[in-house]
Short mmCIF file of N, CA and C and ligand atoms in Angstrom, two decimals:
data_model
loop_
_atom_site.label_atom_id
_atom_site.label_comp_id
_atom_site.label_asym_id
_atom_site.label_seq_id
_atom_site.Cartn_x
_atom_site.Cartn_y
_atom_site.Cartn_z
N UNK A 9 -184.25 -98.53 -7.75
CA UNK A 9 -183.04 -99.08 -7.19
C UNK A 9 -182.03 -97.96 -6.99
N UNK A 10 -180.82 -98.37 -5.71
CA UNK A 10 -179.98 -97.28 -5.63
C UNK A 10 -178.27 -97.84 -5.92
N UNK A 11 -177.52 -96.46 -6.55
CA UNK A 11 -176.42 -96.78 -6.90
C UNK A 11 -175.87 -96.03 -6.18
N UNK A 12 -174.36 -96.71 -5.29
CA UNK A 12 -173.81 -95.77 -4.62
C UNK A 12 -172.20 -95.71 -5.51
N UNK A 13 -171.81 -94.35 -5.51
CA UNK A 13 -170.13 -94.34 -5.81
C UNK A 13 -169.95 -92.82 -5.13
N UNK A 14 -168.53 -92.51 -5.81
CA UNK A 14 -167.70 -91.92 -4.87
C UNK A 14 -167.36 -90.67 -6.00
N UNK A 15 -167.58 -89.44 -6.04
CA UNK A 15 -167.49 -88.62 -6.93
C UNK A 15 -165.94 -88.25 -7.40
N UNK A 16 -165.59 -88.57 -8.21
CA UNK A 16 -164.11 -88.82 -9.00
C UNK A 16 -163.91 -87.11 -9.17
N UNK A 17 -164.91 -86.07 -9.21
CA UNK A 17 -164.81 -84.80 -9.61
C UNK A 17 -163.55 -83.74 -9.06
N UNK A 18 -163.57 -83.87 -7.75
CA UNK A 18 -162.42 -83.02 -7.05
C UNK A 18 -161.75 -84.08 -6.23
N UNK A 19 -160.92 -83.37 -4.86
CA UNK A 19 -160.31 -84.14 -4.18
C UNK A 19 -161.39 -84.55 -2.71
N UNK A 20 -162.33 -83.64 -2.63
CA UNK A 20 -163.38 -83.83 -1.78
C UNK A 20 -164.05 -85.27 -1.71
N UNK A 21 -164.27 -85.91 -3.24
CA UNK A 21 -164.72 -87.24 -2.97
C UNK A 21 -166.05 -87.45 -2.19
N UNK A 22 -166.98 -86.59 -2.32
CA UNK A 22 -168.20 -86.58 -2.20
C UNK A 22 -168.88 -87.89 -2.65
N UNK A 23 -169.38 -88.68 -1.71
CA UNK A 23 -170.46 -90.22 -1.36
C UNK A 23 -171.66 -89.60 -2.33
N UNK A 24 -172.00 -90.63 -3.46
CA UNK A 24 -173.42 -90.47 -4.13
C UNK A 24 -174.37 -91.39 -4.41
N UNK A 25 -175.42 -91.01 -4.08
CA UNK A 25 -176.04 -91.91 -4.45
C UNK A 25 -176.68 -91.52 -5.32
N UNK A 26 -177.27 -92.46 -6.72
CA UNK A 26 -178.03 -92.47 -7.49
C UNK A 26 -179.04 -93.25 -7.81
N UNK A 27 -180.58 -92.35 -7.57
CA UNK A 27 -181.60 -93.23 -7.71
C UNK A 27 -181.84 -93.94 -9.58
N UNK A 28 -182.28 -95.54 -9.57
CA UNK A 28 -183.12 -95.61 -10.84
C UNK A 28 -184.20 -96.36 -11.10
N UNK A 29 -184.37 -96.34 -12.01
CA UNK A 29 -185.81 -96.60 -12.10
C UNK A 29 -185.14 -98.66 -12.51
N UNK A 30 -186.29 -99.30 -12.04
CA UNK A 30 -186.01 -100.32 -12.30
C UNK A 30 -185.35 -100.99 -13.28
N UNK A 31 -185.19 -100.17 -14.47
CA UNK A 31 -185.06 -100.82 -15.84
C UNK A 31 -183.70 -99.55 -16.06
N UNK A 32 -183.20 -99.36 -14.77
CA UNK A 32 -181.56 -98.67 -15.20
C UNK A 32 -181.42 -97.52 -15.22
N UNK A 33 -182.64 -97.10 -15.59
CA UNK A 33 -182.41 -95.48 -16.19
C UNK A 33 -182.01 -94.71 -14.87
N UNK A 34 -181.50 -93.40 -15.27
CA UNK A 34 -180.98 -92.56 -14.24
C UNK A 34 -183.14 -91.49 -13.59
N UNK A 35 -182.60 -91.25 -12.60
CA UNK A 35 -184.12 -90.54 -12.27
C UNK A 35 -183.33 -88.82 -10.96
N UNK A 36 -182.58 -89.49 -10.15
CA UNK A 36 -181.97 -88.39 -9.16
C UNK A 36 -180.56 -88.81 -8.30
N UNK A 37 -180.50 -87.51 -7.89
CA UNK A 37 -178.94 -87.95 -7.23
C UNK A 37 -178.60 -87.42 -6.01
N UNK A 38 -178.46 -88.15 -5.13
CA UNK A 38 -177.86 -87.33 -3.74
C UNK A 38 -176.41 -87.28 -3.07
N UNK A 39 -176.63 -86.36 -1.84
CA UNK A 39 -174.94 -86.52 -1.89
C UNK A 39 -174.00 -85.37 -2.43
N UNK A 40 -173.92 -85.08 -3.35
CA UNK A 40 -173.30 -83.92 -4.29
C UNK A 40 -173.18 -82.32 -3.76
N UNK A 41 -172.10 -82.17 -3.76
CA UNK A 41 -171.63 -80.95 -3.43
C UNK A 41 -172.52 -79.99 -4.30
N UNK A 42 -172.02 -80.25 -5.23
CA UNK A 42 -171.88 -79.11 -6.56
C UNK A 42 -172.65 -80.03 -8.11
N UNK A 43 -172.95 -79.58 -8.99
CA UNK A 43 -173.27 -79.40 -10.29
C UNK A 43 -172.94 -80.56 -10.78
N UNK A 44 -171.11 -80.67 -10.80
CA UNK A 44 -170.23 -81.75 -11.36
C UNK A 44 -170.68 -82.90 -10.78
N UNK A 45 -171.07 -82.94 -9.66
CA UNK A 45 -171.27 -84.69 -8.56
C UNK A 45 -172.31 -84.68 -9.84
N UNK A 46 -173.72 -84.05 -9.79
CA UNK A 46 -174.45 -84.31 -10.22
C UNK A 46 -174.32 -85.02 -11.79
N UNK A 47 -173.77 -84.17 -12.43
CA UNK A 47 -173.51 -84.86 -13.66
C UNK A 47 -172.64 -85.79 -14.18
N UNK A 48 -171.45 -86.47 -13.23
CA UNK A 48 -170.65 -87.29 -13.30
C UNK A 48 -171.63 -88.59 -12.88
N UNK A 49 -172.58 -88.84 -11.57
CA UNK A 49 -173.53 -89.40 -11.58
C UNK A 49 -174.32 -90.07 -12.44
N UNK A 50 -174.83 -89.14 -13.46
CA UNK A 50 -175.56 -89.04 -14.50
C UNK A 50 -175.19 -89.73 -15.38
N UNK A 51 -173.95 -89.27 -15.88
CA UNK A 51 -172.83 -90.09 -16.84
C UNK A 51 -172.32 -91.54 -16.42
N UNK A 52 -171.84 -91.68 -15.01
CA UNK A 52 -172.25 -92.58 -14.87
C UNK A 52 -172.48 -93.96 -14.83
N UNK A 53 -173.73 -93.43 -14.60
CA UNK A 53 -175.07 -94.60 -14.71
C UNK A 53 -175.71 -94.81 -16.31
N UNK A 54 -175.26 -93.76 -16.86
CA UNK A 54 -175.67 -93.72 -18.55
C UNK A 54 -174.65 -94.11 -19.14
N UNK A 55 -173.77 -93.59 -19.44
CA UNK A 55 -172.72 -93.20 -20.29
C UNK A 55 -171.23 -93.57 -19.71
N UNK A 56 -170.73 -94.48 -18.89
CA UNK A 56 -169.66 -94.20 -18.16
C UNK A 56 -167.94 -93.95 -19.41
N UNK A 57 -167.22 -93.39 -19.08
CA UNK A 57 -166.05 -92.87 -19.80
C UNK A 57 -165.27 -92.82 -19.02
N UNK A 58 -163.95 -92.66 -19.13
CA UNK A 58 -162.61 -92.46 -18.55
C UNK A 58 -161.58 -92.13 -19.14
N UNK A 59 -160.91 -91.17 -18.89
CA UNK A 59 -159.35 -90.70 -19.72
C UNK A 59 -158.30 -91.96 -19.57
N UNK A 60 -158.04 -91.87 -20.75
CA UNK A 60 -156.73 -93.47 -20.35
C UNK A 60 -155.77 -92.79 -20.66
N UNK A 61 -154.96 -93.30 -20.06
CA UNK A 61 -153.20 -92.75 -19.51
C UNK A 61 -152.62 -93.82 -19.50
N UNK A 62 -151.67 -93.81 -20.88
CA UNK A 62 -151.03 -95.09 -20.88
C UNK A 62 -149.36 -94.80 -21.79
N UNK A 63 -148.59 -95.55 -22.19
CA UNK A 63 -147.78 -95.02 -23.23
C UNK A 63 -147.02 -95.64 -24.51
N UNK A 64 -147.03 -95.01 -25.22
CA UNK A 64 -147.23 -95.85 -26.77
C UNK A 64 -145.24 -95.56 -27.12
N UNK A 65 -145.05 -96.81 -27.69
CA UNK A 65 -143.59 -97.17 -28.07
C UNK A 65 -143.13 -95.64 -29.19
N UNK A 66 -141.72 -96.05 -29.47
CA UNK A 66 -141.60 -95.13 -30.23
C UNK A 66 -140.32 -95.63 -31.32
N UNK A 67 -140.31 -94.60 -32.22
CA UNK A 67 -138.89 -95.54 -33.15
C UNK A 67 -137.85 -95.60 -32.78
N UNK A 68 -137.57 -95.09 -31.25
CA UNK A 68 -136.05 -95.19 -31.07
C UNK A 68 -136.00 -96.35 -29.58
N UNK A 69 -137.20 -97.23 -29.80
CA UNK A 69 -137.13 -98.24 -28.93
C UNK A 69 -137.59 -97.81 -27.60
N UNK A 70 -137.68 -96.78 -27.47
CA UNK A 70 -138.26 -96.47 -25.47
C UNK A 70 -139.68 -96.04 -26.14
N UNK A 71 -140.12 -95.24 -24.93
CA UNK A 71 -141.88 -95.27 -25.16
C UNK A 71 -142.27 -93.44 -24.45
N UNK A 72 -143.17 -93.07 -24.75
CA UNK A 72 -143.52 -91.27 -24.73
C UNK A 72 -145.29 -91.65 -23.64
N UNK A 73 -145.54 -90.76 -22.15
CA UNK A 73 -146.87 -91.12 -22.33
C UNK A 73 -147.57 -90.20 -23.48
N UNK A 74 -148.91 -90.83 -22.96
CA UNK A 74 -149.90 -90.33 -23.65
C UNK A 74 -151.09 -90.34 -22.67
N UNK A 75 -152.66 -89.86 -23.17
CA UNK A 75 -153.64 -89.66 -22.89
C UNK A 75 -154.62 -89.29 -23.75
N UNK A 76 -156.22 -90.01 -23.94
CA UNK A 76 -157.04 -89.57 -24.47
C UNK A 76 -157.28 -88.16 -24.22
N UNK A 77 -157.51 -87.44 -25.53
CA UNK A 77 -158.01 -85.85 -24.69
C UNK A 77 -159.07 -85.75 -24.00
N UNK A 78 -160.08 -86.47 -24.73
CA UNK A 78 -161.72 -86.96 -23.88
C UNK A 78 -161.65 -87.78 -23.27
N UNK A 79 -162.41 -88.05 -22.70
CA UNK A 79 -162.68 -89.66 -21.90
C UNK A 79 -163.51 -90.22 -23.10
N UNK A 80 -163.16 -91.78 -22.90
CA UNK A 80 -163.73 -92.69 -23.75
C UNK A 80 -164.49 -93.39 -23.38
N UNK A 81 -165.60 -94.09 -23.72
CA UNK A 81 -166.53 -95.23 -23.28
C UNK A 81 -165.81 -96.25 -22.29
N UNK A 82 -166.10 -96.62 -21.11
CA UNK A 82 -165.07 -97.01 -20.19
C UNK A 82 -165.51 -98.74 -20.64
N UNK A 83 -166.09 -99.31 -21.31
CA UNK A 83 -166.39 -100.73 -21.85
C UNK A 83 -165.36 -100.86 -23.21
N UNK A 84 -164.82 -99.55 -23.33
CA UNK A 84 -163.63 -99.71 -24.74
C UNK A 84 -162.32 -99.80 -24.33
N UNK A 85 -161.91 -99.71 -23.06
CA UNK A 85 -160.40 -99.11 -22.86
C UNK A 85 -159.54 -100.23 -23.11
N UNK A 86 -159.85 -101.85 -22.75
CA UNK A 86 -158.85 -102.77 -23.38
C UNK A 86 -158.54 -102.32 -24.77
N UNK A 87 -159.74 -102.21 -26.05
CA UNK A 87 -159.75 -102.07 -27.34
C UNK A 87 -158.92 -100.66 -27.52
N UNK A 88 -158.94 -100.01 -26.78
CA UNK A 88 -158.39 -98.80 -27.09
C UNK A 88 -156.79 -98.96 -27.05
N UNK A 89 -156.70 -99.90 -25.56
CA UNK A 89 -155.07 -99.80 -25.34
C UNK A 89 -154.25 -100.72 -26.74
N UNK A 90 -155.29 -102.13 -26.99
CA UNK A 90 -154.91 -103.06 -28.18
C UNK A 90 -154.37 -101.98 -29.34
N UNK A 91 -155.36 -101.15 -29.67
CA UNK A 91 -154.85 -100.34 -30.89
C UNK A 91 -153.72 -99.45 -30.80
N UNK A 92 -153.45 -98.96 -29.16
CA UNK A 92 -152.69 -98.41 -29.37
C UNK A 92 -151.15 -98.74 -29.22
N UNK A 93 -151.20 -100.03 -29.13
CA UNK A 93 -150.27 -101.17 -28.82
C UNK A 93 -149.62 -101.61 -30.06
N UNK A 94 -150.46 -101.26 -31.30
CA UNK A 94 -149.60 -101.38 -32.38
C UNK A 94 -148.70 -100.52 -33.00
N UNK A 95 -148.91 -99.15 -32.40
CA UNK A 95 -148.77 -98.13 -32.63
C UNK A 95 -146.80 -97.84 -32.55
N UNK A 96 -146.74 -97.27 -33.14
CA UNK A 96 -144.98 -96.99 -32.79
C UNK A 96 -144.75 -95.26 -33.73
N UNK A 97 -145.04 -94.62 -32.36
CA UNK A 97 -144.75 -92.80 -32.82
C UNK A 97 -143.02 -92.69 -33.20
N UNK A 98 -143.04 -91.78 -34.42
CA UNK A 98 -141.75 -91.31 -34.91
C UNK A 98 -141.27 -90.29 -33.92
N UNK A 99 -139.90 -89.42 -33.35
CA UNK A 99 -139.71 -88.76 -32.84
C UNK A 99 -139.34 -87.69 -33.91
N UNK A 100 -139.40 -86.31 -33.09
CA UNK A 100 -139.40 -86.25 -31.86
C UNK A 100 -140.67 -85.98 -31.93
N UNK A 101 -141.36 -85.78 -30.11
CA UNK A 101 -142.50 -85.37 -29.97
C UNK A 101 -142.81 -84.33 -28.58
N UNK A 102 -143.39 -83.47 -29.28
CA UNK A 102 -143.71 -82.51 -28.11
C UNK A 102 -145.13 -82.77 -27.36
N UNK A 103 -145.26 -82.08 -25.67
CA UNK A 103 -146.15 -82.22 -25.17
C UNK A 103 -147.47 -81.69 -25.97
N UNK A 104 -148.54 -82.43 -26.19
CA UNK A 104 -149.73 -81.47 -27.02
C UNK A 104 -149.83 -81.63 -28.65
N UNK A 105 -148.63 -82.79 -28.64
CA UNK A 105 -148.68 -83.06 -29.98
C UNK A 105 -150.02 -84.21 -30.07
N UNK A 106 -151.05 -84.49 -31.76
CA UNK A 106 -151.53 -85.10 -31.35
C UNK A 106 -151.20 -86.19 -32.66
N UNK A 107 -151.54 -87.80 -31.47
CA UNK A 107 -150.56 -88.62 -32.05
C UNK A 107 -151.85 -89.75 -33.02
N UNK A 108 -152.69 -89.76 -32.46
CA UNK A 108 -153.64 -90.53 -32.91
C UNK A 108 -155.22 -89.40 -32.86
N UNK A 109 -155.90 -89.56 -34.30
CA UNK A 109 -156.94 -88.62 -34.57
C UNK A 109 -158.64 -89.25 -33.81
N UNK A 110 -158.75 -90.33 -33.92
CA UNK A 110 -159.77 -90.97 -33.43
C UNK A 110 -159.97 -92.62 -32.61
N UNK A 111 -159.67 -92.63 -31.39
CA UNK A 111 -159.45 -93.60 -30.59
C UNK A 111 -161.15 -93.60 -30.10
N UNK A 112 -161.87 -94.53 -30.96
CA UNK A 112 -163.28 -93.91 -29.73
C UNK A 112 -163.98 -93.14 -29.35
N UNK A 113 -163.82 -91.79 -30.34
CA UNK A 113 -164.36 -90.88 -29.93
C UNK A 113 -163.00 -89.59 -29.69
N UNK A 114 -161.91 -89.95 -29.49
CA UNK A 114 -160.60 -89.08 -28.59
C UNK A 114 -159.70 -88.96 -29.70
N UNK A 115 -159.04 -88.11 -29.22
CA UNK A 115 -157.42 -87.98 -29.66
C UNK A 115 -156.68 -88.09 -29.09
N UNK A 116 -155.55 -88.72 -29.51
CA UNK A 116 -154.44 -89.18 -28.28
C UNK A 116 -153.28 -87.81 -28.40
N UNK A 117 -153.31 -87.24 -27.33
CA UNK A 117 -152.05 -86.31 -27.13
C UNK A 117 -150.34 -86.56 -26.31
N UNK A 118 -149.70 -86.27 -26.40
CA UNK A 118 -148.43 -86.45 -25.96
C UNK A 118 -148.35 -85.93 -24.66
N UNK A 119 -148.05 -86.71 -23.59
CA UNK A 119 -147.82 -85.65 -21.98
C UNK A 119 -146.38 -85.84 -21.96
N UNK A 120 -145.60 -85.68 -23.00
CA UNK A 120 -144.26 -85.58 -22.50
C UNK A 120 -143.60 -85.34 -24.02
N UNK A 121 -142.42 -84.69 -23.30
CA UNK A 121 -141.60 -84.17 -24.96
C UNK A 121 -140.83 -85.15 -24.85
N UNK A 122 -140.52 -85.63 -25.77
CA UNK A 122 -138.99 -86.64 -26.16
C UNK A 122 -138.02 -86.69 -27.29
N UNK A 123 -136.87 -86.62 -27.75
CA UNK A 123 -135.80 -86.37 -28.62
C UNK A 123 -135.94 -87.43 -29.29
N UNK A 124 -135.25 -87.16 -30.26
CA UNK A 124 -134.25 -88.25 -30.96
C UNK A 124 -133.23 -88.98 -30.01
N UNK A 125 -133.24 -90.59 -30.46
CA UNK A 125 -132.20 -91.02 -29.92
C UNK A 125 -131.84 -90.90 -28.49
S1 SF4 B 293 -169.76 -83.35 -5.95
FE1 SF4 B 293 -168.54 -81.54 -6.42
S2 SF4 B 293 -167.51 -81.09 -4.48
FE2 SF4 B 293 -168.17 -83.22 -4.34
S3 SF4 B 293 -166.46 -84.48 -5.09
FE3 SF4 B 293 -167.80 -84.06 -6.86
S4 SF4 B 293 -166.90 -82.26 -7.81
FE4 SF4 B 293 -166.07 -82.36 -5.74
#
Protein backbone atom coordinates (compact mmCIF):
# COMPACT_ATOMS: atom_id res chain seq x y z
CA UNK A 1 0.00 0.00 0.00
CA UNK A 2 0.91 3.72 -0.64
CA UNK A 3 1.14 6.70 1.72
CA UNK A 4 1.21 10.06 0.39
CA UNK A 5 2.29 13.39 2.57
CA UNK A 6 4.05 16.45 2.18
CA UNK A 7 7.66 16.72 3.61
CA UNK A 8 7.42 19.14 6.76
CA UNK A 9 11.53 19.18 6.42
CA UNK A 10 12.31 22.59 4.64
CA UNK A 11 10.26 25.20 2.92
CA UNK A 12 10.47 23.20 -0.44
CA UNK A 13 7.67 20.84 0.74
CA UNK A 14 8.66 18.02 -1.32
CA UNK A 15 5.30 15.40 -2.31
CA UNK A 16 6.14 11.74 -0.78
CA UNK A 17 5.22 8.90 -1.18
CA UNK A 18 5.67 5.98 1.00
CA UNK A 19 5.53 2.44 0.06
CA UNK A 20 4.18 -0.47 2.77
CA UNK A 21 3.91 -3.57 3.14
CA UNK A 22 0.41 -4.64 3.85
CA UNK A 23 0.59 -5.00 7.53
CA UNK A 24 1.98 -1.09 7.84
CA UNK A 25 5.41 -1.49 7.93
CA UNK A 26 7.56 1.09 6.18
CA UNK A 27 9.53 -0.74 2.92
CA UNK A 28 10.57 2.71 0.48
CA UNK A 29 10.10 6.21 -0.29
CA UNK A 30 9.74 8.45 -3.22
CA UNK A 31 9.66 11.91 -4.01
CA UNK A 32 12.46 13.24 -1.64
CA UNK A 33 14.87 15.70 -2.31
CA UNK A 34 17.38 14.88 0.19
CA UNK A 35 18.16 12.35 3.17
CA UNK A 36 15.69 14.30 5.62
CA UNK A 37 12.37 13.58 3.14
CA UNK A 38 13.60 10.20 3.47
CA UNK A 39 13.70 9.85 7.06
CA UNK A 40 10.86 12.07 8.15
CA UNK A 41 8.87 9.50 5.87
CA UNK A 42 10.19 6.78 7.79
CA UNK A 43 9.29 8.31 11.07
CA UNK A 44 6.36 8.94 9.87
CA UNK A 45 4.81 5.94 9.04
CA UNK A 46 6.61 4.36 12.22
CA UNK A 47 7.06 6.64 14.79
CA UNK A 48 5.16 9.92 14.08
CA UNK A 49 6.26 13.02 16.66
CA UNK A 50 5.86 16.67 16.67
CA UNK A 51 7.32 19.70 18.62
CA UNK A 52 4.40 21.31 20.58
CA UNK A 53 4.37 24.99 20.95
CA UNK A 54 2.10 26.04 23.36
CA UNK A 55 2.21 28.30 26.67
CA UNK A 56 2.12 27.50 30.25
CA UNK A 57 0.60 30.16 32.96
CA UNK A 58 2.76 31.75 35.33
CA UNK A 59 2.61 33.22 39.05
CA UNK A 60 2.04 36.58 38.08
CA UNK A 61 -1.21 35.60 36.22
CA UNK A 62 -0.12 36.05 32.35
CA UNK A 63 1.51 33.08 30.58
CA UNK A 64 5.51 32.58 28.96
CA UNK A 65 5.62 30.28 25.53
CA UNK A 66 7.14 27.24 25.55
CA UNK A 67 8.17 24.18 23.41
CA UNK A 68 9.13 20.57 23.64
CA UNK A 69 12.91 20.43 22.89
CA UNK A 70 12.21 17.02 21.01
CA UNK A 71 9.31 16.16 19.28
CA UNK A 72 6.97 13.94 21.10
CA UNK A 73 4.85 10.95 20.07
CA UNK A 74 2.21 12.89 18.04
CA UNK A 75 -0.79 10.32 19.69
CA UNK A 76 0.43 12.18 23.17
CA UNK A 77 0.10 15.88 22.49
CA UNK A 78 -3.54 16.34 24.11
CA UNK A 79 -1.83 14.41 27.32
CA UNK A 80 1.05 16.46 27.05
CA UNK A 81 -0.81 19.86 26.78
CA UNK A 82 -3.33 18.39 29.98
CA UNK A 83 -0.10 18.17 32.05
CA UNK A 84 1.07 21.07 31.12
CA UNK A 85 -2.07 22.88 31.92
CA UNK A 86 -1.57 22.31 35.47
CA UNK A 87 1.50 23.71 35.47
CA UNK A 88 2.05 27.41 36.78
CA UNK A 89 6.06 28.53 36.21
CA UNK A 90 7.51 30.96 38.97
CA UNK A 91 9.18 34.06 37.38
CA UNK A 92 11.33 35.21 36.18
CA UNK A 93 12.22 33.15 33.20
CA UNK A 94 14.73 33.25 30.60
CA UNK A 95 14.71 32.01 26.97
CA UNK A 96 16.40 28.27 27.29
CA UNK A 97 15.38 27.96 30.64
CA UNK A 98 14.16 24.45 31.21
CA UNK A 99 10.78 24.34 32.77
CA UNK A 100 9.61 20.81 32.77
CA UNK A 101 12.32 17.66 32.82
CA UNK A 102 10.22 14.89 31.13
CA UNK A 103 7.01 15.51 29.06
CA UNK A 104 7.09 12.18 26.95
CA UNK A 105 10.22 11.79 26.27
CA UNK A 106 11.08 16.08 26.08
CA UNK A 107 11.90 18.91 28.02
CA UNK A 108 9.98 21.84 28.00
CA UNK A 109 12.12 25.04 27.34
CA UNK A 110 11.17 28.72 27.57
CA UNK A 111 10.95 30.73 23.99
CA UNK A 112 10.59 33.85 25.73
CA UNK A 113 12.10 35.83 28.72
CA UNK A 114 9.60 37.32 31.14
CA UNK A 115 9.94 39.54 34.51
CA UNK A 116 8.42 39.81 37.51
CA UNK A 117 5.22 41.42 37.73
S1 LIG B 1 12.85 16.10 1.06
FE1 LIG B 1 14.51 17.47 1.64
S2 LIG B 1 14.35 19.14 0.14
FE2 LIG B 1 12.37 18.10 0.13
S3 LIG B 1 11.07 19.17 1.63
FE3 LIG B 1 12.07 17.46 2.71
S4 LIG B 1 13.89 18.38 3.62
FE4 LIG B 1 13.20 19.78 2.02
Amino acid sequence: MKREMICIGCPLGCQLCAKLTETGEFVSVSGNTCKRGAEYARTECTDPRRTLTTTLRCADGGVVAVKTEQPIPKDRLLEAMKQLNQMIVPLPVSIGDVLALDVFGSRIVACQNRQKG
